[in-house]
Coordinates of C-alpha atoms and ligand atoms in Angstrom, one line a residue:
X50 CA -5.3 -25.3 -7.5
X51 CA -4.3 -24.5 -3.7
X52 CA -5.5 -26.9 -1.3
X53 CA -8.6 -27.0 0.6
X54 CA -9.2 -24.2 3.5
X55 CA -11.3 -22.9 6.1
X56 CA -11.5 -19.1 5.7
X57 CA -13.1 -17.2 9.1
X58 CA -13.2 -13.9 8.4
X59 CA -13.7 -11.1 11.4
X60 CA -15.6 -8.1 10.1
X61 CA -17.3 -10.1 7.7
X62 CA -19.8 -7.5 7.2
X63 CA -17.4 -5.1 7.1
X64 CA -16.5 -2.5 4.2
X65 CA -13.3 -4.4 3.6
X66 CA -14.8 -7.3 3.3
X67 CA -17.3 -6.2 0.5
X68 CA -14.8 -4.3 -1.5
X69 CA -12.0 -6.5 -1.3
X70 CA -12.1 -10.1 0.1
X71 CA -15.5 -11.3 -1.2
X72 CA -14.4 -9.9 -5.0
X73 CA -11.0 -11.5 -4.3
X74 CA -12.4 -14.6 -3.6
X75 CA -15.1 -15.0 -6.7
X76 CA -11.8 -13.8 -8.9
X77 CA -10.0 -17.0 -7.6
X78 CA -13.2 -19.4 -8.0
X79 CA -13.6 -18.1 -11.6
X80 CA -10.6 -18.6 -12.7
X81 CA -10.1 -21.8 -10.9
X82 CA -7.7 -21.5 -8.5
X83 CA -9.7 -22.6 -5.1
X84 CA -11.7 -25.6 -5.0
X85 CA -15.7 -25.6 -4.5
X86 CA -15.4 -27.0 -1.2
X87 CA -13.7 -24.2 0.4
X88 CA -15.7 -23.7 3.6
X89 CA -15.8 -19.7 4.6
X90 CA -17.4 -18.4 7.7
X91 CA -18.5 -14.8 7.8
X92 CA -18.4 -13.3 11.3
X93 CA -20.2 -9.9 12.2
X94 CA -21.6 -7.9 15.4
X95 CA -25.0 -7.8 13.1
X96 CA -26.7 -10.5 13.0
X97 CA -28.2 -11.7 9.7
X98 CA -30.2 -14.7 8.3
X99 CA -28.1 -16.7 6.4
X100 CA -29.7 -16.4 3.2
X101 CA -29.9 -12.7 3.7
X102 CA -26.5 -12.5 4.3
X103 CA -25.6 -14.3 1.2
X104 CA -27.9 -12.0 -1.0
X105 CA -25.9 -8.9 0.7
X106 CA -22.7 -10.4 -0.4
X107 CA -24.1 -11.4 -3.8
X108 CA -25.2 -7.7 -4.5
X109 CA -22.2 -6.2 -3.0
X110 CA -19.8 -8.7 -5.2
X111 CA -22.0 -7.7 -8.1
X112 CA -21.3 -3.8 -7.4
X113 CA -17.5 -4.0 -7.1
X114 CA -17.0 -7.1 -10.3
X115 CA -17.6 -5.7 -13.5
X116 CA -19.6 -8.6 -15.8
X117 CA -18.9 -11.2 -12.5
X118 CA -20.6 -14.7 -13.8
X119 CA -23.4 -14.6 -12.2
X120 CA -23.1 -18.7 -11.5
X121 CA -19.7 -18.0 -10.2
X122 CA -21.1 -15.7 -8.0
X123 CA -23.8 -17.6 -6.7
X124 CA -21.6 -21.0 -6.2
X125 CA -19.4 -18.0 -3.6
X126 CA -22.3 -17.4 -1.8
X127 CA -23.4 -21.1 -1.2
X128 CA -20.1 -21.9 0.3
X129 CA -20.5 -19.1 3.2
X130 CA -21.8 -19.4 6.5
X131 CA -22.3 -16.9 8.9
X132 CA -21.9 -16.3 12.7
X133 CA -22.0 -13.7 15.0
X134 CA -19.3 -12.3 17.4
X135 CA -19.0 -9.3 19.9
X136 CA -15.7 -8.4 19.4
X137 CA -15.4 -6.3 22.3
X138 CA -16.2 -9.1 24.4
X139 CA -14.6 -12.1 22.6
X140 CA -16.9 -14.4 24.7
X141 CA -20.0 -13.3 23.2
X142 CA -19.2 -15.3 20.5
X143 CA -21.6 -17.6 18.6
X144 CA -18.5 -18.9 16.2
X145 CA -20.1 -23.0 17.0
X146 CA -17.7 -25.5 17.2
X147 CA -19.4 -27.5 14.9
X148 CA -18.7 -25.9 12.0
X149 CA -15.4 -26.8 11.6
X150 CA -14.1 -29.7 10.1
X151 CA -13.0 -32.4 12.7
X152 CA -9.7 -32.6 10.9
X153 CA -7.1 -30.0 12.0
X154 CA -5.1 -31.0 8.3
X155 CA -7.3 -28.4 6.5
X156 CA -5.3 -24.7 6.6
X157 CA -7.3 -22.5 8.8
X158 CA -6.9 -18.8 7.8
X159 CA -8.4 -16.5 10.6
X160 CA -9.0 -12.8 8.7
X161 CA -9.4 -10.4 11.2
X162 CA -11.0 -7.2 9.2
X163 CA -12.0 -5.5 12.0
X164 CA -10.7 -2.9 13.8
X165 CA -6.8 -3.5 15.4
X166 CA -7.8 -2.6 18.9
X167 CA -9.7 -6.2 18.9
X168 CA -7.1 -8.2 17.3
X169 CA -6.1 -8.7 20.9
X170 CA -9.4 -10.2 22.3
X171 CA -10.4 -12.1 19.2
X172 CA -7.5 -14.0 19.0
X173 CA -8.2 -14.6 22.9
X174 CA -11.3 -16.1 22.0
X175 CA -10.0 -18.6 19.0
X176 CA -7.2 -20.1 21.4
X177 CA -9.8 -20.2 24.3
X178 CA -12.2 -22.3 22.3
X179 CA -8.9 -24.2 20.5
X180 CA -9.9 -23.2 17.2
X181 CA -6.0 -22.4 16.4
X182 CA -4.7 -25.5 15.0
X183 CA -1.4 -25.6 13.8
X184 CA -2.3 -25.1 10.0
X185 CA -3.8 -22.0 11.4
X186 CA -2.8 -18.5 10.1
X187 CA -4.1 -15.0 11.3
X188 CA -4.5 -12.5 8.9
X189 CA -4.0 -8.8 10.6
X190 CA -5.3 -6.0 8.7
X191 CA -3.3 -2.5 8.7
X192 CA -3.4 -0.2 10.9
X193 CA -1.5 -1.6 13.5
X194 CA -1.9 0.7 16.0
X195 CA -1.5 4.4 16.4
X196 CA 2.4 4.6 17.3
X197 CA 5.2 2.8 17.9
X198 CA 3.7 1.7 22.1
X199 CA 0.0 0.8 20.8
X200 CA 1.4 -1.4 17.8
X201 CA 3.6 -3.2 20.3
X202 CA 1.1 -4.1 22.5
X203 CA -1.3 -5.9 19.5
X204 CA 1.8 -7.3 18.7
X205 CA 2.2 -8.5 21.9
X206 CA -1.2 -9.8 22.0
X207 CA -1.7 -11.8 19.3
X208 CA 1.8 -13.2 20.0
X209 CA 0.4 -14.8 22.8
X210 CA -1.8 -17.2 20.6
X211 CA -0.1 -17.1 17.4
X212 CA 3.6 -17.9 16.3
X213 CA 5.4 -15.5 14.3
X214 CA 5.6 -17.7 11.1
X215 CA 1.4 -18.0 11.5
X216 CA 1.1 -14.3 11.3
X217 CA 0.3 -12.2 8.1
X218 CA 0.0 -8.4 8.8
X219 CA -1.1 -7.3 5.7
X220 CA 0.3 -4.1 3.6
X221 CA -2.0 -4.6 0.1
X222 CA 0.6 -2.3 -2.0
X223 CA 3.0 -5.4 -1.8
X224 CA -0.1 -7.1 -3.2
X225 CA 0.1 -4.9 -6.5
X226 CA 1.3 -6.3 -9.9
X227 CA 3.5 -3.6 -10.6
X228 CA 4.4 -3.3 -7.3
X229 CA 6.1 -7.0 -7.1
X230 CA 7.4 -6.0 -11.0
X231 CA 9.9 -3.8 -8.8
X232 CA 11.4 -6.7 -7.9
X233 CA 12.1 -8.0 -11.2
X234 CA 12.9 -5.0 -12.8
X235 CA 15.7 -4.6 -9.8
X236 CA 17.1 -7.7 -10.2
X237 CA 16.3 -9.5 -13.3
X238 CA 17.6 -7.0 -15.2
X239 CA 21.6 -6.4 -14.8
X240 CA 21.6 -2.9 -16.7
X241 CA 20.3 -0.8 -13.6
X242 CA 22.1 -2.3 -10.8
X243 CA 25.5 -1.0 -11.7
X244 CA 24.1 2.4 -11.6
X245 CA 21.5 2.3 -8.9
X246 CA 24.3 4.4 -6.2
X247 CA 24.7 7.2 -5.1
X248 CA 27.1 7.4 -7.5
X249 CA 24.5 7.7 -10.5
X250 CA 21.4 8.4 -8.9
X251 CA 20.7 11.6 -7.7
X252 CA 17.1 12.0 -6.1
X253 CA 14.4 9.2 -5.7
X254 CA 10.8 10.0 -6.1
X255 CA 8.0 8.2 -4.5
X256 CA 4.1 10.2 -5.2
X257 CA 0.8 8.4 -4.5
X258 CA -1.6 11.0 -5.0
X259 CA -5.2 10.2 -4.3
X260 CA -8.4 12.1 -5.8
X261 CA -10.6 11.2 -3.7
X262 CA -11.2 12.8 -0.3
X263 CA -11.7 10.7 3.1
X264 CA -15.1 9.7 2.4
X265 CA -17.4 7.7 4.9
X266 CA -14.2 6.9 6.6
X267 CA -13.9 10.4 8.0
X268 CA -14.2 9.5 11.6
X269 CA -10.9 6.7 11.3
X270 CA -9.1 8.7 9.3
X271 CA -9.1 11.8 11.4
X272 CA -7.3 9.5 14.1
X273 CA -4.5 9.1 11.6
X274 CA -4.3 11.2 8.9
X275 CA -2.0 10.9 5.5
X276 CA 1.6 9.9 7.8
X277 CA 0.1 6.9 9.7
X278 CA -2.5 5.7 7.0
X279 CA -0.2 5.7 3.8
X280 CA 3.4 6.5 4.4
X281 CA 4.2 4.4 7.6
X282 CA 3.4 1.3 5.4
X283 CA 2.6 1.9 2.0
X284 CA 5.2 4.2 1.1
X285 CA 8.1 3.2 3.3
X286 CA 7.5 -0.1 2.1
X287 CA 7.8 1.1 -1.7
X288 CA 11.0 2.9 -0.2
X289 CA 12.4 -0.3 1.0
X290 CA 12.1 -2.3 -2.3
X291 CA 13.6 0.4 -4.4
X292 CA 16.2 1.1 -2.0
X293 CA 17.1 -2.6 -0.4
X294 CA 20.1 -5.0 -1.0
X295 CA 19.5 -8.4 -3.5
X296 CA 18.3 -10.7 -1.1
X297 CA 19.7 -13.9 -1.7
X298 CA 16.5 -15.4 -2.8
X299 CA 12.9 -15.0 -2.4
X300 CA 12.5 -16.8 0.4
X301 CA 10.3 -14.2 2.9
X302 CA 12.6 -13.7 5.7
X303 CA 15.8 -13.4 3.2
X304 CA 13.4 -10.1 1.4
X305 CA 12.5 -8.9 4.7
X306 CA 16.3 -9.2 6.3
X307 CA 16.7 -6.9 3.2
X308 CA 14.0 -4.3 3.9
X309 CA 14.6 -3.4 7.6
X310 CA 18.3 -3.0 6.7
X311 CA 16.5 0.1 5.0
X312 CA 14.2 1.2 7.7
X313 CA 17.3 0.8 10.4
X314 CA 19.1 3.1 8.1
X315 CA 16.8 5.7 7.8
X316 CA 17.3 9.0 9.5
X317 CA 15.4 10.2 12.4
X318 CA 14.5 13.8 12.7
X319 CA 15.2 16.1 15.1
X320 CA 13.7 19.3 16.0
X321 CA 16.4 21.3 14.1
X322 CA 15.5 18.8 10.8
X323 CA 12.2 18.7 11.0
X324 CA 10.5 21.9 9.9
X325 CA 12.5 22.2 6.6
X326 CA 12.6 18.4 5.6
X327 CA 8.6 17.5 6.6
X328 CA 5.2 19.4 5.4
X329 CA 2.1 18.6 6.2
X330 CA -1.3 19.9 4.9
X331 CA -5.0 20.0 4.7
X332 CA -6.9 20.5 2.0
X333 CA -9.6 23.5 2.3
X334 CA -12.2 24.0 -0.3
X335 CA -11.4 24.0 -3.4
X336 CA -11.9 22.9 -7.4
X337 CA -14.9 24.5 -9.5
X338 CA -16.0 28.1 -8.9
X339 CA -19.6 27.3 -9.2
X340 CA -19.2 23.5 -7.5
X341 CA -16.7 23.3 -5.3
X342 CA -15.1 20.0 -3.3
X343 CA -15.7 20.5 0.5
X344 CA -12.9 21.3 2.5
X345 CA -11.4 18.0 5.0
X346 CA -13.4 20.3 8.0
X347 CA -16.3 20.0 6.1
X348 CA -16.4 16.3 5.1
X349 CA -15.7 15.1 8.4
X350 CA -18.2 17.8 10.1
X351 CA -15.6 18.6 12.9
X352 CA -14.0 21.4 12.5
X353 CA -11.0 21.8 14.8
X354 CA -9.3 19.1 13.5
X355 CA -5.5 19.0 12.8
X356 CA -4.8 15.8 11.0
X357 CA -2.8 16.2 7.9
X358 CA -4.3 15.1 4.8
X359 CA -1.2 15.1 3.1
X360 CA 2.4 14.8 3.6
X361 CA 5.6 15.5 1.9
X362 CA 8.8 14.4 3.4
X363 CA 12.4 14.5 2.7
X364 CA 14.0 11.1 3.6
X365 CA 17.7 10.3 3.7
X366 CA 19.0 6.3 4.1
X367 CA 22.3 6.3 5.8
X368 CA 24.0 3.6 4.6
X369 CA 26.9 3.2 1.6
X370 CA 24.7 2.9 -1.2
X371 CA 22.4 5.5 -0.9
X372 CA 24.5 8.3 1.4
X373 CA 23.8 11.7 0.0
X374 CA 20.7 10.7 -2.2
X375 CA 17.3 12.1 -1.1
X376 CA 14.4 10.3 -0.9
X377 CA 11.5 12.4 -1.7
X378 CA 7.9 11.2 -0.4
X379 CA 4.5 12.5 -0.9
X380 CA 0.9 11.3 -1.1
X381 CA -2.5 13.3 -0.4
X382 CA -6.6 13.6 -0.7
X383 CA -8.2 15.6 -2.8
X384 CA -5.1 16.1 -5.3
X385 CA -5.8 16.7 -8.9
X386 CA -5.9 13.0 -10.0
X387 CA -4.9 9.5 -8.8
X388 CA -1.5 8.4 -9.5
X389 CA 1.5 6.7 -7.7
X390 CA 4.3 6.9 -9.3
X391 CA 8.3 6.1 -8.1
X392 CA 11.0 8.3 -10.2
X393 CA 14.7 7.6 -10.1
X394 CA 16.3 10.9 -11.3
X395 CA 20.1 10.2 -12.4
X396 CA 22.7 12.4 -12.3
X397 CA 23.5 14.9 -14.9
X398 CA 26.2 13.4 -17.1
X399 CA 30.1 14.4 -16.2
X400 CA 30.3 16.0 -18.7
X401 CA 28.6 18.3 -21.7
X402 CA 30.3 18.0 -25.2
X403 CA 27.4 20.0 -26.9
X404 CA 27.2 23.0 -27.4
X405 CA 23.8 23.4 -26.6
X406 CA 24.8 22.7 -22.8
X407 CA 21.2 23.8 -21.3
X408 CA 19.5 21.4 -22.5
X409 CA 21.4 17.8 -22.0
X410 CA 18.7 16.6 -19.5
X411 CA 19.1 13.5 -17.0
X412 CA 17.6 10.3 -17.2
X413 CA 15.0 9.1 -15.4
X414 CA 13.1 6.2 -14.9
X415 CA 9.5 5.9 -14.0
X416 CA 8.1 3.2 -12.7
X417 CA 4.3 4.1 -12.7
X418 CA 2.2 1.8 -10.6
X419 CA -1.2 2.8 -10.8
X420 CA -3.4 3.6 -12.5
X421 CA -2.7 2.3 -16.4
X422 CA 0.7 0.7 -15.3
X423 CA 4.0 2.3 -17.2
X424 CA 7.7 2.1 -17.3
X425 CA 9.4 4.8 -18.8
X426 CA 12.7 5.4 -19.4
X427 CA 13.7 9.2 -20.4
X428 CA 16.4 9.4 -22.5
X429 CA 18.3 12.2 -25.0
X430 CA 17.6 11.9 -28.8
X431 CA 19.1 13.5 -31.6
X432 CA 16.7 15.4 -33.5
X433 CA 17.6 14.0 -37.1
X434 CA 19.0 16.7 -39.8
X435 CA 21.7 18.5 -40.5
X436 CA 23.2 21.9 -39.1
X437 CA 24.5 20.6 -35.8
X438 CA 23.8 18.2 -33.0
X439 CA 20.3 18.9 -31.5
X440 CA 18.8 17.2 -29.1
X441 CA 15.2 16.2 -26.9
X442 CA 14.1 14.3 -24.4
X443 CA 12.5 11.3 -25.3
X444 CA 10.6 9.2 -23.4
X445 CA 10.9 5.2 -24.2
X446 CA 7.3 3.8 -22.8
X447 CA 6.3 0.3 -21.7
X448 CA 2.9 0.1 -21.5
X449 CA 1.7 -3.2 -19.5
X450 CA -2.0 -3.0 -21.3
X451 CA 0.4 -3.4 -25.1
X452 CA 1.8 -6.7 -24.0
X453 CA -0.1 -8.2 -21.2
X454 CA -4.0 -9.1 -22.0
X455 CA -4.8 -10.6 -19.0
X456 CA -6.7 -8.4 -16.1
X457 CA -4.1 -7.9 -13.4
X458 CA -5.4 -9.5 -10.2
X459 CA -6.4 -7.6 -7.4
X460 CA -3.6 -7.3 -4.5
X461 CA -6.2 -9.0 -2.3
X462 CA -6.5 -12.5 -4.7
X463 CA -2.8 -12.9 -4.5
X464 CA -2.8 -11.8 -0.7
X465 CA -5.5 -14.3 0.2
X466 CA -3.8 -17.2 -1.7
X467 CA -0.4 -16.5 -0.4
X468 CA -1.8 -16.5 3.5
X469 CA -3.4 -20.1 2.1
X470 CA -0.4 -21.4 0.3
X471 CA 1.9 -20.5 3.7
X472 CA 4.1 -17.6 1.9
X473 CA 4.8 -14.5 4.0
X474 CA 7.5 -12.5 1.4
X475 CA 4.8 -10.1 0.9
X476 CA 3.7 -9.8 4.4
X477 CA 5.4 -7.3 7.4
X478 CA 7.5 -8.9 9.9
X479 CA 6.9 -8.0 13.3
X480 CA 10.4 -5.8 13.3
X481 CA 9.8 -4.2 10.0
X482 CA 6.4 -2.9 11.5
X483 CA 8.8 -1.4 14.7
X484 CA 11.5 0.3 12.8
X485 CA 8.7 1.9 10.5
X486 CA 6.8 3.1 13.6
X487 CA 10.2 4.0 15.5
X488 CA 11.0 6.1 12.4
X489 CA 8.0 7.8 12.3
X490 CA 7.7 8.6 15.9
X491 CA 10.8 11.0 14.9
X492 CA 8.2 12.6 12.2
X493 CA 5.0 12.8 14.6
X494 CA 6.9 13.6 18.2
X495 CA 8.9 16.1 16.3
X496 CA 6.0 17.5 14.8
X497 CA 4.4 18.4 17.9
X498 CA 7.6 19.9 19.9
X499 CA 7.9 22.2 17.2
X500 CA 4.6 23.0 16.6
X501 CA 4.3 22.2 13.1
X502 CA 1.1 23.1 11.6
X503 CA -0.5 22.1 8.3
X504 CA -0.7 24.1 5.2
X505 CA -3.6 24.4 3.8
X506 CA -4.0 23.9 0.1
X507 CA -7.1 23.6 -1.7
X508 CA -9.2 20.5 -2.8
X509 CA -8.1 19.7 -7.2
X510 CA -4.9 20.9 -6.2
X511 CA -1.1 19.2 -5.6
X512 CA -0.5 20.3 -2.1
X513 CA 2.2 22.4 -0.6
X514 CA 4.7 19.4 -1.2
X515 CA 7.8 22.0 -3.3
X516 CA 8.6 23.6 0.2
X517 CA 11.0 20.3 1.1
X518 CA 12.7 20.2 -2.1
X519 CA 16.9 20.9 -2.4
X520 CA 17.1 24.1 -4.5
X521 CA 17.0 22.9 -8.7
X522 CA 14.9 19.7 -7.6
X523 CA 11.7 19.6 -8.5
X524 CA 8.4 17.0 -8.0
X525 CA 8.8 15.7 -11.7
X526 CA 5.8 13.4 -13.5
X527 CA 6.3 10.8 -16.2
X528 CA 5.2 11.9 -19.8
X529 CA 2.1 10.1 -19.1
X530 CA 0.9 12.2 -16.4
X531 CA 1.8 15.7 -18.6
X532 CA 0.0 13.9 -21.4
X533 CA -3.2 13.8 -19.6
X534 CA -3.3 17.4 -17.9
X535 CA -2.3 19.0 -21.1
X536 CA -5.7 17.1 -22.3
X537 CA -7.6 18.1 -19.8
X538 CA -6.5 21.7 -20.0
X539 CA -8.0 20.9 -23.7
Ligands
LIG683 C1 -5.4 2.4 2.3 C2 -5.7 3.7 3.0 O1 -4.5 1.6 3.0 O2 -5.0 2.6 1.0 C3 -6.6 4.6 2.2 O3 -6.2 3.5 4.3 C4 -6.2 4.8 0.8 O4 -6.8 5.9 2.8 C5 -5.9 3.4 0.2 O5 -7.2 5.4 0.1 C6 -5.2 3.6 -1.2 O6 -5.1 2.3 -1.8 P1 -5.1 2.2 -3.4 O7 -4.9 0.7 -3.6 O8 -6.4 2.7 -3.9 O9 -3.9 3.0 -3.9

């Protein structure tokens, strides 16, 4: 059981806070791992009556927990308080004194869900009033900022009332089960390291593909769009782990020496490598004749915009191990289903003693992350019987739900307790966030000199990501993914 904290979360109304943190937290009460006198204050611009409040929570935990325990859920609620702040105007703040504990031993973990442009004034307000104790930790809440100058300066801001060591900028994909399992199938198992060069390996795959389209979050994510809100974090962060060195342990800043040795490797673009290494789309109407998706336009009712909903980029990291190996990256709304998956594609072997040369094809390794969690390993089989050597592909599957029972925990429960137990590994340092944002500058700045344009590709569909691809490379998709469209095509 971790010790006793004080949990003040920012945007504790917020839809983060309903989908994420609250069912995070009942998961950890339930299954024991924080104590019933962990004290959490819920701050919000609205301002409720407590027991209200705690009924909201109670419904909304009850919407996103399948079967929650009702008495687990109830013994949450009784342990929040609520208080109300305007976080334009940190002053405006009705966060009383009194409600914290006299004793500064008690970890204080300060979530700021709110948006990033405030991080700067809230945290103001905490060191105004001396709420930051030293046991105190801020909790910052992706995006951090727009580009590389407006991340800076929150990072400059909350710098000014918070050390380094007390800050947790949050990525939730590091969160992930199979995510972390990256880790271990890296370096707890000897057989790929030898081979995982640019000696062996000859293209690197990294897909999150999303179904669903941008929602009620329409008017955020048109600021953005698929580069800032998933690859600058999410997927260069997958990059880093598949690409980086062996730290020397696990300790967090050894692992995150590690990963901005990637991001300091990786290319820039320039305007003669940006159009044919870089796509980016936007996805129109599309899917059934007779009930079609809406078009991006038509969700977000504004219908000059030009933010990408998805992206495809061809990445290279210049550095010994990986010189020469491409790094393909690609994620996108509206595609046909939701999947991320990572593929190592290795080199053809030397040599072909078969006769049947065409077919000898190369291993790969898929590490699927979400959803129904895989490892695959694709491998040539002899077809058994006489008359010749014959051969297939043959996929050898590890299928998490076969050997683990237990529900994999949310990103958020391991997050939360991690910020609580005074771990950063799988939080960004302040450097890793700047070489991702310096990195992508060379993407968005180069995007606009050229005048890159989306392509439009319709809604149910995979996006125009095959234009970045070397000629005989193609997007490829574990067995588990061809399993299930060759179902659904019935
Ligand atoms: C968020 C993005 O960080 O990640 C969303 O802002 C995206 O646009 C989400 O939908 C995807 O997360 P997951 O865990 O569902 O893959």
């Amino acid at each position: 059981m971790t010790e006793e904290f004080e949990l003040i979360i920012f945007g504790g109304d917020g839809d983060l806070s309903y989908r994420k943190i609250y069912p995070a937290l009942y998961h950890r009460l339930n299954e024991g791992q924080i104590s019933k006198n962990v004290r959490i204050l819920a701050v919000s611009r609205k301002p409720y009556e407590i027991e209200d409040f705690r009924q909201k929570v109670k419904s909304e935990i009850l919407s996103y927990v399948k079967d929650a325990n009702i008495k687990i859920v109830d013994q949450l609620i009784s342990l929040i308080s609520n208080g109300r702040i305007d976080t334009n105007k940190g002053e405006e703040c009705a966060v009383t004194k009194s409600w914290f504990l006299e004793s500064t031993d008690y970890v204080r973990v300060f979530y700021l869900a709110t948006p990033a442009v405030v991080f700067g004034s809230i945290s103001k307000y905490l060191d105004k009033m001396q709420y930051i104790t030293a046991k105190s930790r801020v909790v910052l809440e992706k995006p951090l900022g727009k580009n590389l100058e407006s991340s800076e300066q929150i990072n400059d801001e909350v710098a000014k009332y918070f050390k380094e060591e007390q800050i947790y900028r949050i990525d939730h994909y590091l969160g992930k089960e199979t995510v972390q399992n990256l880790m271990v199938l890296r370096f707890a198992n000897n057989i790929f390291e030898s081979s995982w060069n640019a000696k062996d390996i000859d293209n690197v795959q990294i897909t999150v593909a999303e179904s669903i389209g941008v929602g009620t979050r329409g008017a955020f994510y048109d600021q953005y769009g698929a580069l800032r809100d998933m690859v600058q974090n999410h997927l260069l962060q997958l990059l880093c782990l598949i690409a980086m060195e062996p730290p020397v342990n696990l300790e967090a800043d050894e692992v995150r020496d590690e990963k901005l040795k990637v991001l300091k490797a990786l290319r820039f673009y320039t305007p003669e490598t940006i159009n044919e290494n870089t796509v980016r789309g936007q996805y129109t109407r599309g899917g059934s004749d007779t009930d079609p998706l809406p078009s991006y336009l038509e969700d977000i009712e504004k219908f000059s915009s030009k933010t990408e909903t998805f992206v495809a980029l061809k990445a290279n990291i210049d550095n010994w191990r990986w010189g020469g190996v491409p790094f393909y990256l690609r994620t996108g709304k509206r595609m046909p289903h939701r999947y991320s998956e990572i593929i190592i594609n290795f080199k053809k072997v030397p040599h072909n003693i078969f006769p049947d040369k065409k077919n000898v094809e190369s291993n790969r390794l898929t590490v699927r992350l979400q959803p129904d969690e895989k490892i695959e390993l694709l491998q040539m089989v002899k077809v058994p019987g006489p008359g010749g050597y014959r051969y297939k592909p043959y996929a050898l599957e590890l299928d998490y739900a076969d050997h683990f029972e237990h529900r994999f925990p949310e990103a958020y429960e391991r997050l939360l307790m991690d910020v609580v137990r005074g771990n950063q590994t799988l939080f960004m340092r302040r450097d890793e966030v700047k070489a991702s944002w310096e990195w992508i500058e060379s993407i968005t700045k180069n995007w606009e000199t050229n005048n890159v344009s989306n392509v439009l590709y319709e809604a149910d569909s995979w996006g125009p990501g095959g234009d970045i691809l070397e000629e005989d490379h193609k997007w490829a998709k574990s067995h588990h993914v061809k399993r299930l469209e060759e179902k659904q095509k019935g």
